[in-house]
Amino acid sequence: SCWVYFIYLRLRLPETAVALANLEEQRSCPRDSAGADSQRCESAGMPLSQATFEIQVEAADGGACLDTWRRLKPVLFEVAPQAANVLAVFVVTMSVFPGVMNTWRPGPGSLFSNAQQLYGTALIGTFQIGDVVGRSLANRVSRLIAPSRLWISVLLRFAFIPLFMLGQRAPSWCVIWGSDSGRFLLCIVFSVSNGLCASLAMMFGPGCCSSVDKREVAGIAMSAVMVSGIFCGTLLAFLTQIGAAGQ
């Protein structure tokens, strides 16, 4: 499903960018564009919005991809730092969640010793709640952290990959990744940081644009990068299981 979503978004991105570019042109010269589109609508017998969309799709299919890239390129460069943050956040998250987390086994004396399925469900539920909490905190935290400093928190999240792998391969080494309390605490920090860092990057990205008109395209670009991060993280999850057979 992630692959299908990724391909679909990549195919629709040029069409959406062309439609937004046309909207910007209509805002700048509404009379001319409205008159031309109205005339074409009347001749085709269809609503103005539908005709405008079909005209832009035809233009994209007819060789407007290069022009679309020229419009997107400066926007992508402006949001590149925050796009990289979004990509890194979801690469880390999808590399270990839920795959590696589901391999964790309750230790001796655990409350979940006879309830492995409940143990995994509780961990996943903890992640989902923490993710929502992190996203809800983004608006307040955005006033306390500068966009140029967000990469520090994003970079620190890479430490979760070896920690989660140790919870699978060597749980007896440390209570942080081997005990129930340590694992749930690790999951809480992991999930809250996921929701918080991802939301902050998505908020900061369009704000990096030099003009308000570019923010719509920037939002689409950030969404495409987010899906790319989910896809890449899902692929990297296979690498975390190398040499872990029978664990």
mmCIF file of C-alpha atoms in Angstrom:
data_model
loop_
_atom_site.group_PDB
_atom_site.id
_atom_site.type_symbol
_atom_site.label_atom_id
_atom_site.label_comp_id
_atom_site.label_asym_id
_atom_site.label_seq_id
_atom_site.Cartn_x
_atom_site.Cartn_y
_atom_site.Cartn_z
ATOM 1 C CA SER A 1 0.000 0.000 0.000
ATOM 2 C CA CYS A 2 2.913 2.346 0.745
ATOM 3 C CA TRP A 3 4.358 1.679 -2.710
ATOM 4 C CA VAL A 4 0.998 2.350 -4.405
ATOM 5 C CA TYR A 5 0.580 5.604 -2.450
ATOM 6 C CA PHE A 6 4.100 6.663 -3.353
ATOM 7 C CA ILE A 7 3.642 6.024 -7.089
ATOM 8 C CA TYR A 8 0.221 7.694 -7.117
ATOM 9 C CA LEU A 9 1.535 10.824 -5.439
ATOM 10 C CA ARG A 10 4.503 11.046 -7.802
ATOM 11 C CA LEU A 11 2.220 10.777 -10.833
ATOM 12 C CA ARG A 12 -0.207 13.400 -9.560
ATOM 13 C CA LEU A 13 2.404 15.899 -8.387
ATOM 14 C CA PRO A 14 3.076 17.432 -11.864
ATOM 15 C CA GLU A 15 -0.643 17.773 -12.560
ATOM 16 C CA THR A 16 -1.253 19.442 -9.220
ATOM 17 C CA ALA A 17 1.670 21.806 -9.679
ATOM 18 C CA VAL A 18 0.390 22.856 -13.103
ATOM 19 C CA ALA A 19 -3.088 23.426 -11.687
ATOM 20 C CA LEU A 20 -1.650 25.594 -8.910
ATOM 21 C CA ALA A 21 0.455 27.533 -11.388
ATOM 22 C CA ASN A 22 -2.666 28.212 -13.446
ATOM 23 C CA LEU A 23 -4.466 29.375 -10.315
ATOM 24 C CA GLU A 24 -1.675 31.836 -9.604
ATOM 25 C CA GLU A 25 -1.927 33.155 -13.158
ATOM 26 C CA GLN A 26 -5.680 33.590 -12.764
ATOM 27 C CA ARG A 27 -5.107 35.572 -9.584
ATOM 28 C CA SER A 28 -2.683 37.874 -11.341
ATOM 29 C CA CYS A 29 -4.877 38.437 -14.416
ATOM 30 C CA PRO A 30 -8.395 37.245 -13.595
ATOM 31 C CA ARG A 31 -10.152 38.942 -16.479
ATOM 32 C CA ASP A 32 -8.127 37.462 -19.297
ATOM 33 C CA SER A 33 -7.902 33.963 -17.885
ATOM 34 C CA ALA A 34 -11.557 33.901 -16.845
ATOM 35 C CA GLY A 35 -12.674 35.128 -20.245
ATOM 36 C CA ALA A 36 -10.624 32.566 -22.137
ATOM 37 C CA ASP A 37 -11.675 29.700 -19.879
ATOM 38 C CA SER A 38 -15.327 30.750 -19.970
ATOM 39 C CA GLN A 39 -15.306 30.756 -23.741
ATOM 40 C CA ARG A 40 -13.819 27.257 -23.833
ATOM 41 C CA CYS A 41 -16.342 26.075 -21.226
ATOM 42 C CA GLU A 42 -19.293 27.350 -23.202
ATOM 43 C CA SER A 43 -18.074 25.624 -26.347
ATOM 44 C CA ALA A 44 -17.445 22.341 -24.497
ATOM 45 C CA GLY A 45 -20.589 22.499 -22.391
ATOM 46 C CA MET A 46 -18.877 21.876 -19.039
ATOM 47 C CA PRO A 47 -18.266 23.799 -15.798
ATOM 48 C CA LEU A 48 -15.407 26.260 -15.664
ATOM 49 C CA SER A 49 -13.506 24.374 -12.954
ATOM 50 C CA GLN A 50 -13.702 21.067 -14.827
ATOM 51 C CA ALA A 51 -12.623 22.647 -18.088
ATOM 52 C CA THR A 52 -9.689 24.417 -16.431
ATOM 53 C CA PHE A 53 -8.500 21.180 -14.866
ATOM 54 C CA GLU A 54 -8.740 19.239 -18.139
ATOM 55 C CA ILE A 55 -6.896 21.983 -20.003
ATOM 56 C CA GLN A 56 -4.034 21.824 -17.516
ATOM 57 C CA VAL A 57 -3.877 18.019 -17.621
ATOM 58 C CA GLU A 58 -3.676 18.157 -21.405
ATOM 59 C CA ALA A 59 -0.873 20.690 -21.122
ATOM 60 C CA ALA A 60 1.012 18.443 -18.722
ATOM 61 C CA ASP A 61 0.634 15.453 -21.042
ATOM 62 C CA GLY A 62 1.658 17.563 -23.999
ATOM 63 C CA GLY A 63 5.131 18.460 -22.747
ATOM 64 C CA ALA A 64 4.660 20.831 -19.811
ATOM 65 C CA CYS A 65 6.626 18.604 -17.414
ATOM 66 C CA LEU A 66 9.801 20.592 -18.003
ATOM 67 C CA ASP A 67 8.014 23.841 -17.236
ATOM 68 C CA THR A 68 6.522 22.247 -14.127
ATOM 69 C CA TRP A 69 9.974 21.233 -12.926
ATOM 70 C CA ARG A 70 11.217 24.787 -13.433
ATOM 71 C CA ARG A 71 8.418 26.033 -11.220
ATOM 72 C CA LEU A 72 9.011 23.382 -8.571
ATOM 73 C CA LYS A 73 12.794 23.560 -8.494
ATOM 74 C CA PRO A 74 13.159 26.872 -6.619
ATOM 75 C CA VAL A 75 10.446 25.831 -4.158
ATOM 76 C CA LEU A 76 12.166 22.521 -3.467
ATOM 77 C CA PHE A 77 15.456 24.294 -2.826
ATOM 78 C CA GLU A 78 13.803 26.659 -0.362
ATOM 79 C CA VAL A 79 12.156 23.872 1.649
ATOM 80 C CA ALA A 80 15.074 21.417 1.303
ATOM 81 C CA PRO A 81 16.247 21.622 4.965
ATOM 82 C CA GLN A 82 12.788 20.871 6.358
ATOM 83 C CA ALA A 83 12.116 18.299 3.644
ATOM 84 C CA ALA A 84 15.276 16.493 4.750
ATOM 85 C CA ASN A 85 14.001 16.600 8.338
ATOM 86 C CA VAL A 86 10.674 15.040 7.344
ATOM 87 C CA LEU A 87 12.437 12.374 5.311
ATOM 88 C CA ALA A 88 14.787 11.473 8.174
ATOM 89 C CA VAL A 89 12.000 11.354 10.773
ATOM 90 C CA PHE A 90 9.978 8.791 8.860
ATOM 91 C CA VAL A 91 12.992 6.796 7.721
ATOM 92 C CA VAL A 92 13.945 6.254 11.375
ATOM 93 C CA THR A 93 10.382 5.524 12.472
ATOM 94 C CA MET A 94 9.506 3.048 9.751
ATOM 95 C CA SER A 95 12.855 1.288 10.073
ATOM 96 C CA VAL A 96 11.962 -0.055 13.517
ATOM 97 C CA PHE A 97 8.206 0.428 13.876
ATOM 98 C CA PRO A 98 6.289 -1.763 13.933
ATOM 99 C CA GLY A 99 8.642 -4.491 12.628
ATOM 100 C CA VAL A 100 11.430 -4.509 15.210
ATOM 101 C CA MET A 101 9.105 -3.582 18.061
ATOM 102 C CA ASN A 102 6.886 -6.584 17.330
ATOM 103 C CA THR A 103 9.868 -8.924 17.845
ATOM 104 C CA TRP A 104 10.340 -7.828 21.450
ATOM 105 C CA ARG A 105 9.577 -10.600 23.924
ATOM 106 C CA PRO A 106 8.560 -10.110 27.571
ATOM 107 C CA GLY A 107 11.437 -10.857 29.916
ATOM 108 C CA PRO A 108 11.444 -13.084 33.015
ATOM 109 C CA GLY A 109 9.008 -11.840 35.628
ATOM 110 C CA SER A 110 7.214 -9.600 33.146
ATOM 111 C CA LEU A 111 3.528 -8.845 33.619
ATOM 112 C CA PHE A 112 3.088 -9.924 29.998
ATOM 113 C CA SER A 113 4.923 -13.263 30.285
ATOM 114 C CA ASN A 114 1.832 -15.200 29.225
ATOM 115 C CA ALA A 115 0.371 -12.511 26.955
ATOM 116 C CA GLN A 116 2.749 -11.886 24.064
ATOM 117 C CA GLN A 117 0.009 -10.574 21.780
ATOM 118 C CA LEU A 118 -1.231 -8.161 24.434
ATOM 119 C CA TYR A 119 2.358 -7.002 24.938
ATOM 120 C CA GLY A 120 2.759 -6.062 21.276
ATOM 121 C CA THR A 121 -0.672 -4.434 21.178
ATOM 122 C CA ALA A 122 0.146 -2.336 24.250
ATOM 123 C CA LEU A 123 3.424 -1.149 22.714
ATOM 124 C CA ILE A 124 1.736 -0.187 19.445
ATOM 125 C CA GLY A 125 -1.057 1.571 21.322
ATOM 126 C CA THR A 126 1.524 3.476 23.353
ATOM 127 C CA PHE A 127 3.197 4.613 20.149
ATOM 128 C CA GLN A 128 -0.043 5.843 18.619
ATOM 129 C CA ILE A 129 -1.007 7.798 21.724
ATOM 130 C CA GLY A 130 2.460 9.307 22.014
ATOM 131 C CA ASP A 131 2.436 10.266 18.340
ATOM 132 C CA VAL A 132 -0.843 12.143 18.786
ATOM 133 C CA VAL A 133 0.524 13.888 21.881
ATOM 134 C CA GLY A 134 3.648 14.937 19.954
ATOM 135 C CA ARG A 135 1.594 16.371 17.114
ATOM 136 C CA SER A 136 -0.636 18.284 19.520
ATOM 137 C CA LEU A 137 2.444 19.872 21.123
ATOM 138 C CA ALA A 138 3.905 21.057 17.818
ATOM 139 C CA ASN A 139 2.106 24.406 17.762
ATOM 140 C CA ARG A 140 3.398 25.373 21.199
ATOM 141 C CA VAL A 141 6.897 24.025 20.713
ATOM 142 C CA SER A 142 7.230 25.857 17.390
ATOM 143 C CA ARG A 143 7.544 29.094 19.360
ATOM 144 C CA LEU A 144 10.442 27.713 21.372
ATOM 145 C CA ILE A 145 12.598 26.092 18.693
ATOM 146 C CA ALA A 146 14.108 27.756 15.643
ATOM 147 C CA PRO A 147 13.572 26.036 12.284
ATOM 148 C CA SER A 148 17.330 26.024 11.731
ATOM 149 C CA ARG A 149 17.792 23.956 14.937
ATOM 150 C CA LEU A 150 15.230 21.258 14.276
ATOM 151 C CA TRP A 151 17.801 19.036 12.552
ATOM 152 C CA ILE A 152 19.482 18.413 15.911
ATOM 153 C CA SER A 153 16.435 16.638 17.329
ATOM 154 C CA VAL A 154 15.915 14.791 14.055
ATOM 155 C CA LEU A 155 19.521 13.593 14.038
ATOM 156 C CA LEU A 156 19.293 12.365 17.643
ATOM 157 C CA ARG A 157 16.366 10.131 16.691
ATOM 158 C CA PHE A 158 18.732 7.885 14.720
ATOM 159 C CA ALA A 159 19.839 6.512 18.105
ATOM 160 C CA PHE A 160 16.503 4.698 18.307
ATOM 161 C CA ILE A 161 17.526 2.284 15.549
ATOM 162 C CA PRO A 162 20.327 0.537 17.487
ATOM 163 C CA LEU A 163 18.368 0.781 20.752
ATOM 164 C CA PHE A 164 15.362 -0.996 19.277
ATOM 165 C CA MET A 165 17.596 -3.605 17.647
ATOM 166 C CA LEU A 166 19.267 -4.257 20.984
ATOM 167 C CA GLY A 167 15.829 -4.775 22.497
ATOM 168 C CA GLN A 168 15.390 -7.583 19.998
ATOM 169 C CA ARG A 169 18.867 -9.129 20.021
ATOM 170 C CA ALA A 170 20.317 -8.420 23.480
ATOM 171 C CA PRO A 171 17.530 -7.524 25.933
ATOM 172 C CA SER A 172 19.556 -8.719 28.911
ATOM 173 C CA TRP A 173 22.273 -6.110 28.458
ATOM 174 C CA CYS A 174 20.347 -3.136 29.861
ATOM 175 C CA VAL A 175 17.023 -2.396 31.525
ATOM 176 C CA ILE A 176 16.411 0.479 29.083
ATOM 177 C CA TRP A 177 15.681 -1.888 26.208
ATOM 178 C CA GLY A 178 15.212 -5.114 28.160
ATOM 179 C CA SER A 179 12.624 -4.411 30.860
ATOM 180 C CA ASP A 180 8.947 -3.615 30.452
ATOM 181 C CA SER A 181 9.243 -0.163 32.008
ATOM 182 C CA GLY A 182 12.327 0.696 29.970
ATOM 183 C CA ARG A 183 10.742 -0.422 26.725
ATOM 184 C CA PHE A 184 7.515 1.493 27.323
ATOM 185 C CA LEU A 185 9.511 4.590 28.257
ATOM 186 C CA LEU A 186 11.600 4.163 25.117
ATOM 187 C CA CYS A 187 8.433 3.812 23.057
ATOM 188 C CA ILE A 188 6.941 6.965 24.581
ATOM 189 C CA VAL A 189 10.007 9.100 23.785
ATOM 190 C CA PHE A 190 10.179 7.536 20.323
ATOM 191 C CA SER A 191 6.528 8.217 19.485
ATOM 192 C CA VAL A 192 6.315 11.721 20.936
ATOM 193 C CA SER A 193 9.475 12.761 19.097
ATOM 194 C CA ASN A 194 8.073 11.290 15.885
ATOM 195 C CA GLY A 195 4.851 13.288 16.012
ATOM 196 C CA LEU A 196 6.573 16.432 17.254
ATOM 197 C CA CYS A 197 9.512 16.531 14.829
ATOM 198 C CA ALA A 198 7.418 15.540 11.816
ATOM 199 C CA SER A 199 4.767 18.163 12.559
ATOM 200 C CA LEU A 200 7.346 20.887 13.162
ATOM 201 C CA ALA A 201 9.101 20.122 9.883
ATOM 202 C CA MET A 202 5.797 20.153 7.986
ATOM 203 C CA MET A 203 4.962 23.507 9.587
ATOM 204 C CA PHE A 204 8.382 25.055 9.019
ATOM 205 C CA GLY A 205 8.698 23.890 5.397
ATOM 206 C CA PRO A 206 6.137 26.162 3.696
ATOM 207 C CA GLY A 207 7.216 28.979 6.005
ATOM 208 C CA CYS A 208 10.673 28.913 4.412
ATOM 209 C CA CYS A 209 9.264 30.073 1.075
ATOM 210 C CA SER A 210 10.146 33.580 -0.027
ATOM 211 C CA SER A 211 6.567 34.327 -1.100
ATOM 212 C CA VAL A 212 3.123 33.250 0.052
ATOM 213 C CA ASP A 213 2.190 32.025 -3.431
ATOM 214 C CA LYS A 214 4.811 29.261 -3.228
ATOM 215 C CA ARG A 215 3.485 27.775 -0.021
ATOM 216 C CA GLU A 216 0.788 25.723 -1.719
ATOM 217 C CA VAL A 217 3.352 24.002 -3.930
ATOM 218 C CA ALA A 218 5.688 23.666 -0.932
ATOM 219 C CA GLY A 219 2.998 21.818 1.006
ATOM 220 C CA ILE A 220 2.595 19.329 -1.841
ATOM 221 C CA ALA A 221 6.352 18.856 -2.073
ATOM 222 C CA MET A 222 6.604 18.238 1.679
ATOM 223 C CA SER A 223 3.853 15.626 1.476
ATOM 224 C CA ALA A 224 5.680 13.875 -1.346
ATOM 225 C CA VAL A 225 8.882 13.817 0.715
ATOM 226 C CA MET A 226 6.977 12.444 3.704
ATOM 227 C CA VAL A 227 5.652 9.532 1.655
ATOM 228 C CA SER A 228 9.149 8.959 0.276
ATOM 229 C CA GLY A 229 10.471 8.752 3.834
ATOM 230 C CA ILE A 230 7.821 6.191 4.777
ATOM 231 C CA PHE A 231 8.684 4.137 1.716
ATOM 232 C CA CYS A 232 12.458 4.269 2.291
ATOM 233 C CA GLY A 233 12.057 3.447 5.972
ATOM 234 C CA THR A 234 9.933 0.427 5.113
ATOM 235 C CA LEU A 235 12.668 -0.857 2.822
ATOM 236 C CA LEU A 236 15.390 -0.233 5.420
ATOM 237 C CA ALA A 237 13.385 -2.242 7.949
ATOM 238 C CA PHE A 238 14.489 -5.388 6.120
ATOM 239 C CA LEU A 239 18.122 -4.538 6.834
ATOM 240 C CA THR A 240 17.440 -4.458 10.589
ATOM 241 C CA GLN A 241 16.622 -8.165 10.445
ATOM 242 C CA ILE A 242 19.874 -9.301 8.875
ATOM 243 C CA GLY A 243 21.422 -11.897 11.154
ATOM 244 C CA ALA A 244 18.405 -11.882 13.463
ATOM 245 C CA ALA A 245 16.956 -15.209 12.340
ATOM 246 C CA GLY A 246 15.589 -17.158 15.262
ATOM 247 C CA GLN A 247 15.698 -14.169 17.635
#
